[in-house]
């Protein structure tokens, strides 16, 4: 499902020397492979935590001296370039290679590309290559490069509209061609919202203010100069990449995208051009910083999720030779008349915040797959091994200090399926200090713990609701529908069972004959909305259950409603006698209790806790009958019969 | 489900100083807690790999100098006691504490207990306490201590019979009271089968040979002396614990246990006495070394699995104050006339080989839970987050060198849900070099990849089959049963569907009226055998589906078989009109195809890949009808009807 398609462009072969292989026939194949990583922030740290069990050792170059960077805390100072150094310093990167590395990789794109390319010319194995990092470093080039333009236009994948900016006039022209509001974006060094600003009108004051936001001023005949506010100091790594310029090439403008939601897809590409994608996620930002990630992408039809994954794989493939390792692909979903369009936003050549969930929700995480790819090992699975997952970033509390910052972490320590990932960085307001992953069998079952965590983290639920498209409610597991509201007195028994067992449900009227469009919409969207079982009640010419079953792969349980003319025999036969190929699980006439219980039994397969409760329910029934039996024996049948006026209902189960 | 019961003995409070807490109200709560670990083998290494994300740092003392031990490779030489040292050397353990530790723990029980107790008297925080490690160090004392004896006898939990051995006469007495064969076991330092031997007859030669196996000889009037072959050099850590003695107290004898299978249960106990257990596993040994672990325990009824977990929790609880951290509990299952008895074998005060699967099959691994417990943090969940898991140890190939040793690892790198854990140790034949975890939605779905891995690892499948009790077949997911073999022509359609979708199944005849005992056994054991759905076909007074549904919590799908007298209407009504509380999912008369499809739909909930195939099946049906429709339009109805002689069956679906 997530393997690369056959029609994406692939490099014929990689440049540089072959990476070492696990399956060596020499007797030294248990010697660790050594990966040198430019950047020692939390992404490097999390690679380092996965490397030893793969027989991979890691060395780091970071701007912070020695043991202070997150990666050094894991591998020890002696595995870092002595005294640290700039990620733009070729000599320091060569020092890293000289620590015995088999391959050099990066955990941040803000590095010295020229230096990396020089090293590659000297036969040093760099993955991803300097050329690929260079394309991605310049966000304008990333979109405008001949290769990507041609590829995307050929495959009809739209990008948000954008133009180059050289001076104030070109800003005004962009505003008139792309409309307002207009995004002004730094071509290089942008990170977590820094380097982006919004222009809402084109008055002199507004233009000056927007440029000032970015650290730029206007000189002479409208030329834009200055030092772009950039990833310096924090971001995923600890090295500065401020760049100063007095000419064009600093900025580009992007048309405003009024998006439904943002999607992140992690992609991994091997040295041989094999490409796999992880599932599409919903990425929710606050103040342009990733805050919450939900997977599978919430409130997005499966067909659109797959399109996102296709676009992401293709975007990485078209980077060509040297595009090795994990790439984070950010996409916009935009409402159109037929549903949702997919727009490519940008690509990062490394593990990414929207992929942290893979640590606890997949057999092989983005960090392991990055190491596998750059070492030339087989790529690992990118499938989820759980039904749903969420990631919540822990940011330095704006005003509450470290104690307030730890509140989410402390809450997570007591939540059964939450996993804490701390980065070991010093406290600073707004800084990414760690993250928490939660997993569950379904989105419906994720929402309880997620809400508790959002509360502890101080994130409004509205942020999440807006992030998945306005008004989207948490999805239930079981849908209870009926052909008419007059069926509700019967169907309520199913609702009662679901409530007793604590299973999230929804109840609605869907008439096959009076609301055929709704029938189709309901059935076709059931999987996308997270439903796992549907209970449908109908009477007479009872077409609802069978028609729903024809339009969903989910199990559909049919409840024949008792009718006045034929006592429900018409309903029963209409529901049960389905043609070969389309099953309906039919229960007794009017017995919605059993429909609820059957739904529970279907959900039990992957939920041992729920099965325990079903076993307890069965024991309760046994005990109830045993009690009656004892009373009958004690009283004898004559006396028991006398008392049956008020108990007959419970006896005649 | 796995929480400690209320009636286990609990320490009133822990000795020693309070461990530091995460939820500190001081501004320093982001300072890492520091855990010092005595022993730096693979167990310490795997703790170290989980510690950074919990904001815990680790220091190690190991017998190997500096960077050569598995843990030092992860944390760096500067986080190990300089020049290493014996795990029995109190001064070295104090050096470890002086590296800034908040708590001292162990990854092996063969350590200097007196030294640890001295340190505790000086206020040093040791978890688990020296006293508890001391009880466990002496396997005889572990079983014979007043506390455990009293506890187990009070709770009626049997131990294998055992007696103290002081000289040759006591060996002969043991053989006559406990019978032959007799296990002779070293009281201390035993590891991975070393320190155990089997005495099959009591001739002088046999006794001398058995004692020689253990490194012992007979002197004077039958006294046994020598140096017990022990955990020196390898085992879970790298420190020697050979002990020499010239008196009794070296050995004990244990009656031969002819066991059904061995079970391992990991237990974690907090400083406050809270006890949780992980699920019971089947532990399969070859040459007394753990080789394969299966979870949940295979071929063991759920009630017995729960009893194992109860026994394990109780065994740890009764160790009392200072029994903090993770404990590996080994149990024997022994056949008796009513099923399986549970016998306690032994307890290890640390993470354990039978708990490695928790790294990839649980939200919180044994290593994380050990750190949580010894640091006084809240205990984490011990539930599985997958349906089933297996662990396979990678041992140094006896003769094939490192290349042969890497074969299993290399195979695992290309298996979707296999995770490789390499220990970074030098190759030695028979040495534990690493392990591989595999996860799946069920045991049935685990067996394919497990077989491939066993083949690559060179482990015979017979070893696994013997390990789970002779003759146990891999469990299927769906059971197809029918009241009579004459129903098979109908029911085969369900089998065909299951086969087409690649779902493991079994087929059997179970008659409610002619084989009522089999009906009960089949239904009651269905969950334990791993079934997730049952399809039952019956005709006439068709009681089979409903009776099965009454005795299992699984979803039961009923197929009414067409009868000659009432055309199957009798079957339909007998199956569908179930009383409230016991649902049967009924399909159309004679339509076993739909029963198979319904079973698939039930299994889809936790299997996205299977749901994709169901969607494809539905699309195929649509395309088939579209094809017919086109032909009908082209040919017109008259001509089409002429040709229907040979296609009517496929049209009339």
mmCIF file with all atom_site columns, N, CA and C in Angstrom, chain A residues 497-551:
data_model
loop_
_atom_site.group_PDB
_atom_site.id
_atom_site.type_symbol
_atom_site.label_atom_id
_atom_site.label_alt_id
_atom_site.label_comp_id
_atom_site.label_asym_id
_atom_site.label_entity_id
_atom_site.label_seq_id
_atom_site.pdbx_PDB_ins_code
_atom_site.Cartn_x
_atom_site.Cartn_y
_atom_site.Cartn_z
_atom_site.occupancy
_atom_site.B_iso_or_equiv
_atom_site.pdbx_formal_charge
_atom_site.auth_seq_id
_atom_site.auth_comp_id
_atom_site.auth_asym_id
_atom_site.auth_atom_id
_atom_site.pdbx_PDB_model_num
ATOM 1   N N  . UNK A 1 497 ? -26.988 -1.101 25.153 1.00 0.00 ? 497 UNK A N  1
ATOM 2   C CA . UNK A 1 497 ? -25.879 -2.054 25.263 1.00 0.00 ? 497 UNK A CA 1
ATOM 3   C C  . UNK A 1 497 ? -24.549 -1.354 25.006 1.00 0.00 ? 497 UNK A C  1
ATOM 4   N N  . UNK A 1 498 ? -24.495 -0.551 23.927 1.00 0.00 ? 498 UNK A N  1
ATOM 5   C CA . UNK A 1 498 ? -23.241 0.133  23.589 1.00 0.00 ? 498 UNK A CA 1
ATOM 6   C C  . UNK A 1 498 ? -22.813 1.052  24.721 1.00 0.00 ? 498 UNK A C  1
ATOM 7   N N  . UNK A 1 499 ? -23.822 1.746  25.307 1.00 0.00 ? 499 UNK A N  1
ATOM 8   C CA . UNK A 1 499 ? -23.511 2.652  26.417 1.00 0.00 ? 499 UNK A CA 1
ATOM 9   C C  . UNK A 1 499 ? -22.991 1.859  27.613 1.00 0.00 ? 499 UNK A C  1
ATOM 10  N N  . UNK A 1 500 ? -23.648 0.733  27.927 1.00 0.00 ? 500 UNK A N  1
ATOM 11  C CA . UNK A 1 500 ? -23.215 -0.092 29.072 1.00 0.00 ? 500 UNK A CA 1
ATOM 12  C C  . UNK A 1 500 ? -21.775 -0.582 28.898 1.00 0.00 ? 500 UNK A C  1
ATOM 13  N N  . UNK A 1 501 ? -21.415 -0.894 27.664 1.00 0.00 ? 501 UNK A N  1
ATOM 14  C CA . UNK A 1 501 ? -20.062 -1.403 27.419 1.00 0.00 ? 501 UNK A CA 1
ATOM 15  C C  . UNK A 1 501 ? -19.046 -0.279 27.173 1.00 0.00 ? 501 UNK A C  1
ATOM 16  N N  . UNK A 1 502 ? -19.519 0.974  27.185 1.00 0.00 ? 502 UNK A N  1
ATOM 17  C CA . UNK A 1 502 ? -18.600 2.100  27.036 1.00 0.00 ? 502 UNK A CA 1
ATOM 18  C C  . UNK A 1 502 ? -18.033 2.259  25.643 1.00 0.00 ? 502 UNK A C  1
ATOM 19  N N  . UNK A 1 503 ? -18.794 1.841  24.633 1.00 0.00 ? 503 UNK A N  1
ATOM 20  C CA . UNK A 1 503 ? -18.323 1.954  23.243 1.00 0.00 ? 503 UNK A CA 1
ATOM 21  C C  . UNK A 1 503 ? -18.939 3.204  22.604 1.00 0.00 ? 503 UNK A C  1
ATOM 22  N N  . UNK A 1 504 ? -18.111 4.102  22.028 1.00 0.00 ? 504 UNK A N  1
ATOM 23  C CA . UNK A 1 504 ? -18.659 5.318  21.403 1.00 0.00 ? 504 UNK A CA 1
ATOM 24  C C  . UNK A 1 504 ? -19.566 4.973  20.210 1.00 0.00 ? 504 UNK A C  1
ATOM 25  N N  . UNK A 1 505 ? -20.702 5.659  20.120 1.00 0.00 ? 505 UNK A N  1
ATOM 26  C CA . UNK A 1 505 ? -21.667 5.340  19.060 1.00 0.00 ? 505 UNK A CA 1
ATOM 27  C C  . UNK A 1 505 ? -22.311 6.623  18.548 1.00 0.00 ? 505 UNK A C  1
ATOM 28  N N  . UNK A 1 506 ? -23.009 6.522  17.431 1.00 0.00 ? 506 UNK A N  1
ATOM 29  C CA . UNK A 1 506 ? -23.858 7.611  16.944 1.00 0.00 ? 506 UNK A CA 1
ATOM 30  C C  . UNK A 1 506 ? -25.201 7.008  16.563 1.00 0.00 ? 506 UNK A C  1
ATOM 31  N N  . UNK A 1 507 ? -26.261 7.798  16.616 1.00 0.00 ? 507 UNK A N  1
ATOM 32  C CA . UNK A 1 507 ? -27.608 7.313  16.267 1.00 0.00 ? 507 UNK A CA 1
ATOM 33  C C  . UNK A 1 507 ? -28.196 8.257  15.228 1.00 0.00 ? 507 UNK A C  1
ATOM 34  N N  . UNK A 1 508 ? -28.767 7.703  14.174 1.00 0.00 ? 508 UNK A N  1
ATOM 35  C CA . UNK A 1 508 ? -29.352 8.566  13.144 1.00 0.00 ? 508 UNK A CA 1
ATOM 36  C C  . UNK A 1 508 ? -30.470 7.817  12.416 1.00 0.00 ? 508 UNK A C  1
ATOM 37  N N  . UNK A 1 509 ? -31.323 8.604  11.751 1.00 0.00 ? 509 UNK A N  1
ATOM 38  C CA . UNK A 1 509 ? -32.347 8.040  10.870 1.00 0.00 ? 509 UNK A CA 1
ATOM 39  C C  . UNK A 1 509 ? -31.831 8.126  9.442  1.00 0.00 ? 509 UNK A C  1
ATOM 40  N N  . UNK A 1 510 ? -31.772 6.992  8.761  1.00 0.00 ? 510 UNK A N  1
ATOM 41  C CA . UNK A 1 510 ? -31.368 6.939  7.349  1.00 0.00 ? 510 UNK A CA 1
ATOM 42  C C  . UNK A 1 510 ? -32.382 6.049  6.645  1.00 0.00 ? 510 UNK A C  1
ATOM 43  N N  . UNK A 1 511 ? -33.187 6.630  5.772  1.00 0.00 ? 511 UNK A N  1
ATOM 44  C CA . UNK A 1 511 ? -34.207 5.831  5.100  1.00 0.00 ? 511 UNK A CA 1
ATOM 45  C C  . UNK A 1 511 ? -33.762 5.492  3.684  1.00 0.00 ? 511 UNK A C  1
ATOM 46  N N  . UNK A 1 512 ? -33.761 4.200  3.400  1.00 0.00 ? 512 UNK A N  1
ATOM 47  C CA . UNK A 1 512 ? -33.355 3.775  2.051  1.00 0.00 ? 512 UNK A CA 1
ATOM 48  C C  . UNK A 1 512 ? -34.281 4.379  1.007  1.00 0.00 ? 512 UNK A C  1
ATOM 49  N N  . UNK A 1 513 ? -35.553 4.447  1.321  1.00 0.00 ? 513 UNK A N  1
ATOM 50  C CA . UNK A 1 513 ? -36.528 4.848  0.291  1.00 0.00 ? 513 UNK A CA 1
ATOM 51  C C  . UNK A 1 513 ? -36.807 6.339  0.278  1.00 0.00 ? 513 UNK A C  1
ATOM 52  N N  . UNK A 1 514 ? -36.698 6.984  1.442  1.00 0.00 ? 514 UNK A N  1
ATOM 53  C CA . UNK A 1 514 ? -37.015 8.420  1.493  1.00 0.00 ? 514 UNK A CA 1
ATOM 54  C C  . UNK A 1 514 ? -35.768 9.292  1.418  1.00 0.00 ? 514 UNK A C  1
ATOM 55  N N  . UNK A 1 515 ? -34.596 8.764  1.839  1.00 0.00 ? 515 UNK A N  1
ATOM 56  C CA . UNK A 1 515 ? -33.356 9.567  1.765  1.00 0.00 ? 515 UNK A CA 1
ATOM 57  C C  . UNK A 1 515 ? -32.242 8.746  1.113  1.00 0.00 ? 515 UNK A C  1
ATOM 58  N N  . UNK A 1 516 ? -32.464 8.372  -0.168 1.00 0.00 ? 516 UNK A N  1
ATOM 59  C CA . UNK A 1 516 ? -31.458 7.493  -0.795 1.00 0.00 ? 516 UNK A CA 1
ATOM 60  C C  . UNK A 1 516 ? -30.075 8.133  -0.893 1.00 0.00 ? 516 UNK A C  1
ATOM 61  N N  . UNK A 1 517 ? -30.006 9.489  -1.101 1.00 0.00 ? 517 UNK A N  1
ATOM 62  C CA . UNK A 1 517 ? -28.689 10.117 -1.185 1.00 0.00 ? 517 UNK A CA 1
ATOM 63  C C  . UNK A 1 517 ? -27.961 10.012 0.168  1.00 0.00 ? 517 UNK A C  1
ATOM 64  N N  . UNK A 1 518 ? -28.721 10.239 1.226  1.00 0.00 ? 518 UNK A N  1
ATOM 65  C CA . UNK A 1 518 ? -28.109 10.146 2.559  1.00 0.00 ? 518 UNK A CA 1
ATOM 66  C C  . UNK A 1 518 ? -27.613 8.717  2.822  1.00 0.00 ? 518 UNK A C  1
ATOM 67  N N  . UNK A 1 519 ? -28.414 7.754  2.407  1.00 0.00 ? 519 UNK A N  1
ATOM 68  C CA . UNK A 1 519 ? -28.015 6.345  2.528  1.00 0.00 ? 519 UNK A CA 1
ATOM 69  C C  . UNK A 1 519 ? -26.646 6.128  1.892  1.00 0.00 ? 519 UNK A C  1
ATOM 70  N N  . UNK A 1 520 ? -26.474 6.676  0.685  1.00 0.00 ? 520 UNK A N  1
ATOM 71  C CA . UNK A 1 520 ? -25.222 6.471  -0.026 1.00 0.00 ? 520 UNK A CA 1
ATOM 72  C C  . UNK A 1 520 ? -24.068 7.199  0.666  1.00 0.00 ? 520 UNK A C  1
ATOM 73  N N  . UNK A 1 521 ? -24.299 8.460  1.027  1.00 0.00 ? 521 UNK A N  1
ATOM 74  C CA . UNK A 1 521 ? -23.253 9.239  1.682  1.00 0.00 ? 521 UNK A CA 1
ATOM 75  C C  . UNK A 1 521 ? -22.836 8.578  2.992  1.00 0.00 ? 521 UNK A C  1
ATOM 76  N N  . UNK A 1 522 ? -23.834 8.172  3.763  1.00 0.00 ? 522 UNK A N  1
ATOM 77  C CA . UNK A 1 522 ? -23.557 7.556  5.058  1.00 0.00 ? 522 UNK A CA 1
ATOM 78  C C  . UNK A 1 522 ? -22.708 6.298  4.877  1.00 0.00 ? 522 UNK A C  1
ATOM 79  N N  . UNK A 1 523 ? -23.111 5.462  3.943  1.00 0.00 ? 523 UNK A N  1
ATOM 80  C CA . UNK A 1 523 ? -22.441 4.178  3.779  1.00 0.00 ? 523 UNK A CA 1
ATOM 81  C C  . UNK A 1 523 ? -21.024 4.353  3.248  1.00 0.00 ? 523 UNK A C  1
ATOM 82  N N  . UNK A 1 524 ? -20.893 5.209  2.239  1.00 0.00 ? 524 UNK A N  1
ATOM 83  C CA . UNK A 1 524 ? -19.593 5.371  1.588  1.00 0.00 ? 524 UNK A CA 1
ATOM 84  C C  . UNK A 1 524 ? -18.574 6.065  2.495  1.00 0.00 ? 524 UNK A C  1
ATOM 85  N N  . UNK A 1 525 ? -19.052 6.891  3.428  1.00 0.00 ? 525 UNK A N  1
ATOM 86  C CA . UNK A 1 525 ? -18.127 7.647  4.288  1.00 0.00 ? 525 UNK A CA 1
ATOM 87  C C  . UNK A 1 525 ? -17.850 6.952  5.621  1.00 0.00 ? 525 UNK A C  1
ATOM 88  N N  . UNK A 1 526 ? -18.511 5.816  5.843  1.00 0.00 ? 526 UNK A N  1
ATOM 89  C CA . UNK A 1 526 ? -18.455 5.190  7.175  1.00 0.00 ? 526 UNK A CA 1
ATOM 90  C C  . UNK A 1 526 ? -17.026 4.856  7.600  1.00 0.00 ? 526 UNK A C  1
ATOM 91  N N  . UNK A 1 527 ? -16.252 4.249  6.704  1.00 0.00 ? 527 UNK A N  1
ATOM 92  C CA . UNK A 1 527 ? -14.879 3.879  7.044  1.00 0.00 ? 527 UNK A CA 1
ATOM 93  C C  . UNK A 1 527 ? -14.049 5.130  7.317  1.00 0.00 ? 527 UNK A C  1
ATOM 94  N N  . UNK A 1 528 ? -14.177 6.129  6.430  1.00 0.00 ? 528 UNK A N  1
ATOM 95  C CA . UNK A 1 528 ? -13.381 7.354  6.594  1.00 0.00 ? 528 UNK A CA 1
ATOM 96  C C  . UNK A 1 528 ? -13.680 8.048  7.916  1.00 0.00 ? 528 UNK A C  1
ATOM 97  N N  . UNK A 1 529 ? -14.923 7.928  8.372  1.00 0.00 ? 529 UNK A N  1
ATOM 98  C CA . UNK A 1 529 ? -15.262 8.599  9.622  1.00 0.00 ? 529 UNK A CA 1
ATOM 99  C C  . UNK A 1 529 ? -14.857 7.763  10.838 1.00 0.00 ? 529 UNK A C  1
ATOM 100 N N  . UNK A 1 530 ? -14.334 6.597  10.630 1.00 0.00 ? 530 UNK A N  1
ATOM 101 C CA . UNK A 1 530 ? -13.813 5.812  11.747 1.00 0.00 ? 530 UNK A CA 1
ATOM 102 C C  . UNK A 1 530 ? -14.781 4.762  12.276 1.00 0.00 ? 530 UNK A C  1
ATOM 103 N N  . UNK A 1 531 ? -15.965 4.629  11.675 1.00 0.00 ? 531 UNK A N  1
ATOM 104 C CA . UNK A 1 531 ? -16.881 3.578  12.127 1.00 0.00 ? 531 UNK A CA 1
ATOM 105 C C  . UNK A 1 531 ? -16.263 2.210  11.881 1.00 0.00 ? 531 UNK A C  1
ATOM 106 N N  . UNK A 1 532 ? -16.550 1.272  12.799 1.00 0.00 ? 532 UNK A N  1
ATOM 107 C CA . UNK A 1 532 ? -16.045 -0.089 12.602 1.00 0.00 ? 532 UNK A CA 1
ATOM 108 C C  . UNK A 1 532 ? -17.179 -1.103 12.468 1.00 0.00 ? 532 UNK A C  1
ATOM 109 N N  . UNK A 1 533 ? -18.374 -0.765 12.951 1.00 0.00 ? 533 UNK A N  1
ATOM 110 C CA . UNK A 1 533 ? -19.547 -1.642 12.815 1.00 0.00 ? 533 UNK A CA 1
ATOM 111 C C  . UNK A 1 533 ? -20.768 -0.745 12.609 1.00 0.00 ? 533 UNK A C  1
ATOM 112 N N  . UNK A 1 534 ? -21.717 -1.207 11.782 1.00 0.00 ? 534 UNK A N  1
ATOM 113 C CA . UNK A 1 534 ? -22.980 -0.480 11.607 1.00 0.00 ? 534 UNK A CA 1
ATOM 114 C C  . UNK A 1 534 ? -24.120 -1.395 12.003 1.00 0.00 ? 534 UNK A C  1
ATOM 115 N N  . UNK A 1 535 ? -25.047 -0.864 12.823 1.00 0.00 ? 535 UNK A N  1
ATOM 116 C CA . UNK A 1 535 ? -26.289 -1.570 13.165 1.00 0.00 ? 535 UNK A CA 1
ATOM 117 C C  . UNK A 1 535 ? -27.415 -0.838 12.447 1.00 0.00 ? 535 UNK A C  1
ATOM 118 N N  . UNK A 1 536 ? -28.187 -1.568 11.631 1.00 0.00 ? 536 UNK A N  1
ATOM 119 C CA . UNK A 1 536 ? -29.258 -0.933 10.868 1.00 0.00 ? 536 UNK A CA 1
ATOM 120 C C  . UNK A 1 536 ? -30.565 -1.660 11.137 1.00 0.00 ? 536 UNK A C  1
ATOM 121 N N  . UNK A 1 537 ? -31.577 -0.910 11.578 1.00 0.00 ? 537 UNK A N  1
ATOM 122 C CA . UNK A 1 537 ? -32.899 -1.485 11.816 1.00 0.00 ? 537 UNK A CA 1
ATOM 123 C C  . UNK A 1 537 ? -33.884 -1.022 10.756 1.00 0.00 ? 537 UNK A C  1
ATOM 124 N N  . UNK A 1 538 ? -34.746 -1.927 10.282 1.00 0.00 ? 538 UNK A N  1
ATOM 125 C CA . UNK A 1 538 ? -35.745 -1.533 9.287  1.00 0.00 ? 538 UNK A CA 1
ATOM 126 C C  . UNK A 1 538 ? -36.893 -2.536 9.323  1.00 0.00 ? 538 UNK A C  1
ATOM 127 N N  . UNK A 1 539 ? -38.062 -2.086 8.852  1.00 0.00 ? 539 UNK A N  1
ATOM 128 C CA . UNK A 1 539 ? -39.240 -2.944 8.902  1.00 0.00 ? 539 UNK A CA 1
ATOM 129 C C  . UNK A 1 539 ? -39.929 -3.053 7.550  1.00 0.00 ? 539 UNK A C  1
ATOM 130 N N  . UNK A 1 540 ? -40.728 -4.096 7.355  1.00 0.00 ? 540 UNK A N  1
ATOM 131 C CA . UNK A 1 540 ? -41.467 -4.289 6.098  1.00 0.00 ? 540 UNK A CA 1
ATOM 132 C C  . UNK A 1 540 ? -40.506 -4.651 4.982  1.00 0.00 ? 540 UNK A C  1
ATOM 133 N N  . UNK A 1 541 ? -40.620 -3.909 3.866  1.00 0.00 ? 541 UNK A N  1
ATOM 134 C CA . UNK A 1 541 ? -39.649 -4.081 2.781  1.00 0.00 ? 541 UNK A CA 1
ATOM 135 C C  . UNK A 1 541 ? -38.355 -3.428 3.261  1.00 0.00 ? 541 UNK A C  1
ATOM 136 N N  . UNK A 1 542 ? -37.619 -4.169 4.081  1.00 0.00 ? 542 UNK A N  1
ATOM 137 C CA . UNK A 1 542 ? -36.534 -3.598 4.895  1.00 0.00 ? 542 UNK A CA 1
ATOM 138 C C  . UNK A 1 542 ? -35.231 -3.629 4.115  1.00 0.00 ? 542 UNK A C  1
ATOM 139 N N  . UNK A 1 543 ? -34.993 -2.554 3.358  1.00 0.00 ? 543 UNK A N  1
ATOM 140 C CA . UNK A 1 543 ? -33.829 -2.531 2.460  1.00 0.00 ? 543 UNK A CA 1
ATOM 141 C C  . UNK A 1 543 ? -32.591 -1.901 3.063  1.00 0.00 ? 543 UNK A C  1
ATOM 142 N N  . UNK A 1 544 ? -32.763 -1.189 4.175  1.00 0.00 ? 544 UNK A N  1
ATOM 143 C CA . UNK A 1 544 ? -31.656 -0.389 4.697  1.00 0.00 ? 544 UNK A CA 1
ATOM 144 C C  . UNK A 1 544 ? -30.385 -1.205 4.986  1.00 0.00 ? 544 UNK A C  1
ATOM 145 N N  . UNK A 1 545 ? -30.472 -2.283 5.784  1.00 0.00 ? 545 UNK A N  1
ATOM 146 C CA . UNK A 1 545 ? -29.233 -2.985 6.137  1.00 0.00 ? 545 UNK A CA 1
ATOM 147 C C  . UNK A 1 545 ? -28.499 -3.507 4.904  1.00 0.00 ? 545 UNK A C  1
ATOM 148 N N  . UNK A 1 546 ? -29.213 -4.110 3.978  1.00 0.00 ? 546 UNK A N  1
ATOM 149 C CA . UNK A 1 546 ? -28.573 -4.678 2.798  1.00 0.00 ? 546 UNK A CA 1
ATOM 150 C C  . UNK A 1 546 ? -27.969 -3.618 1.896  1.00 0.00 ? 546 UNK A C  1
ATOM 151 N N  . UNK A 1 547 ? -28.666 -2.486 1.753  1.00 0.00 ? 547 UNK A N  1
ATOM 152 C CA . UNK A 1 547 ? -28.131 -1.423 0.899  1.00 0.00 ? 547 UNK A CA 1
ATOM 153 C C  . UNK A 1 547 ? -26.867 -0.811 1.521  1.00 0.00 ? 547 UNK A C  1
ATOM 154 N N  . UNK A 1 548 ? -26.870 -0.662 2.841  1.00 0.00 ? 548 UNK A N  1
ATOM 155 C CA . UNK A 1 548 ? -25.662 -0.149 3.504  1.00 0.00 ? 548 UNK A CA 1
ATOM 156 C C  . UNK A 1 548 ? -24.512 -1.138 3.298  1.00 0.00 ? 548 UNK A C  1
ATOM 157 N N  . UNK A 1 549 ? -24.818 -2.425 3.496  1.00 0.00 ? 549 UNK A N  1
ATOM 158 C CA . UNK A 1 549 ? -23.775 -3.452 3.347  1.00 0.00 ? 549 UNK A CA 1
ATOM 159 C C  . UNK A 1 549 ? -23.184 -3.454 1.942  1.00 0.00 ? 549 UNK A C  1
ATOM 160 N N  . UNK A 1 550 ? -24.015 -3.052 0.949  1.00 0.00 ? 550 UNK A N  1
ATOM 161 C CA . UNK A 1 550 ? -23.531 -3.040 -0.432 1.00 0.00 ? 550 UNK A CA 1
ATOM 162 C C  . UNK A 1 550 ? -22.540 -1.918 -0.670 1.00 0.00 ? 550 UNK A C  1
ATOM 163 N N  . UNK A 1 551 ? -22.507 -0.933 0.242  1.00 0.00 ? 551 UNK A N  1
ATOM 164 C CA . UNK A 1 551 ? -21.686 0.253  -0.015 1.00 0.00 ? 551 UNK A CA 1
ATOM 165 C C  . UNK A 1 551 ? -20.633 0.508  1.054  1.00 0.00 ? 551 UNK A C  1
#
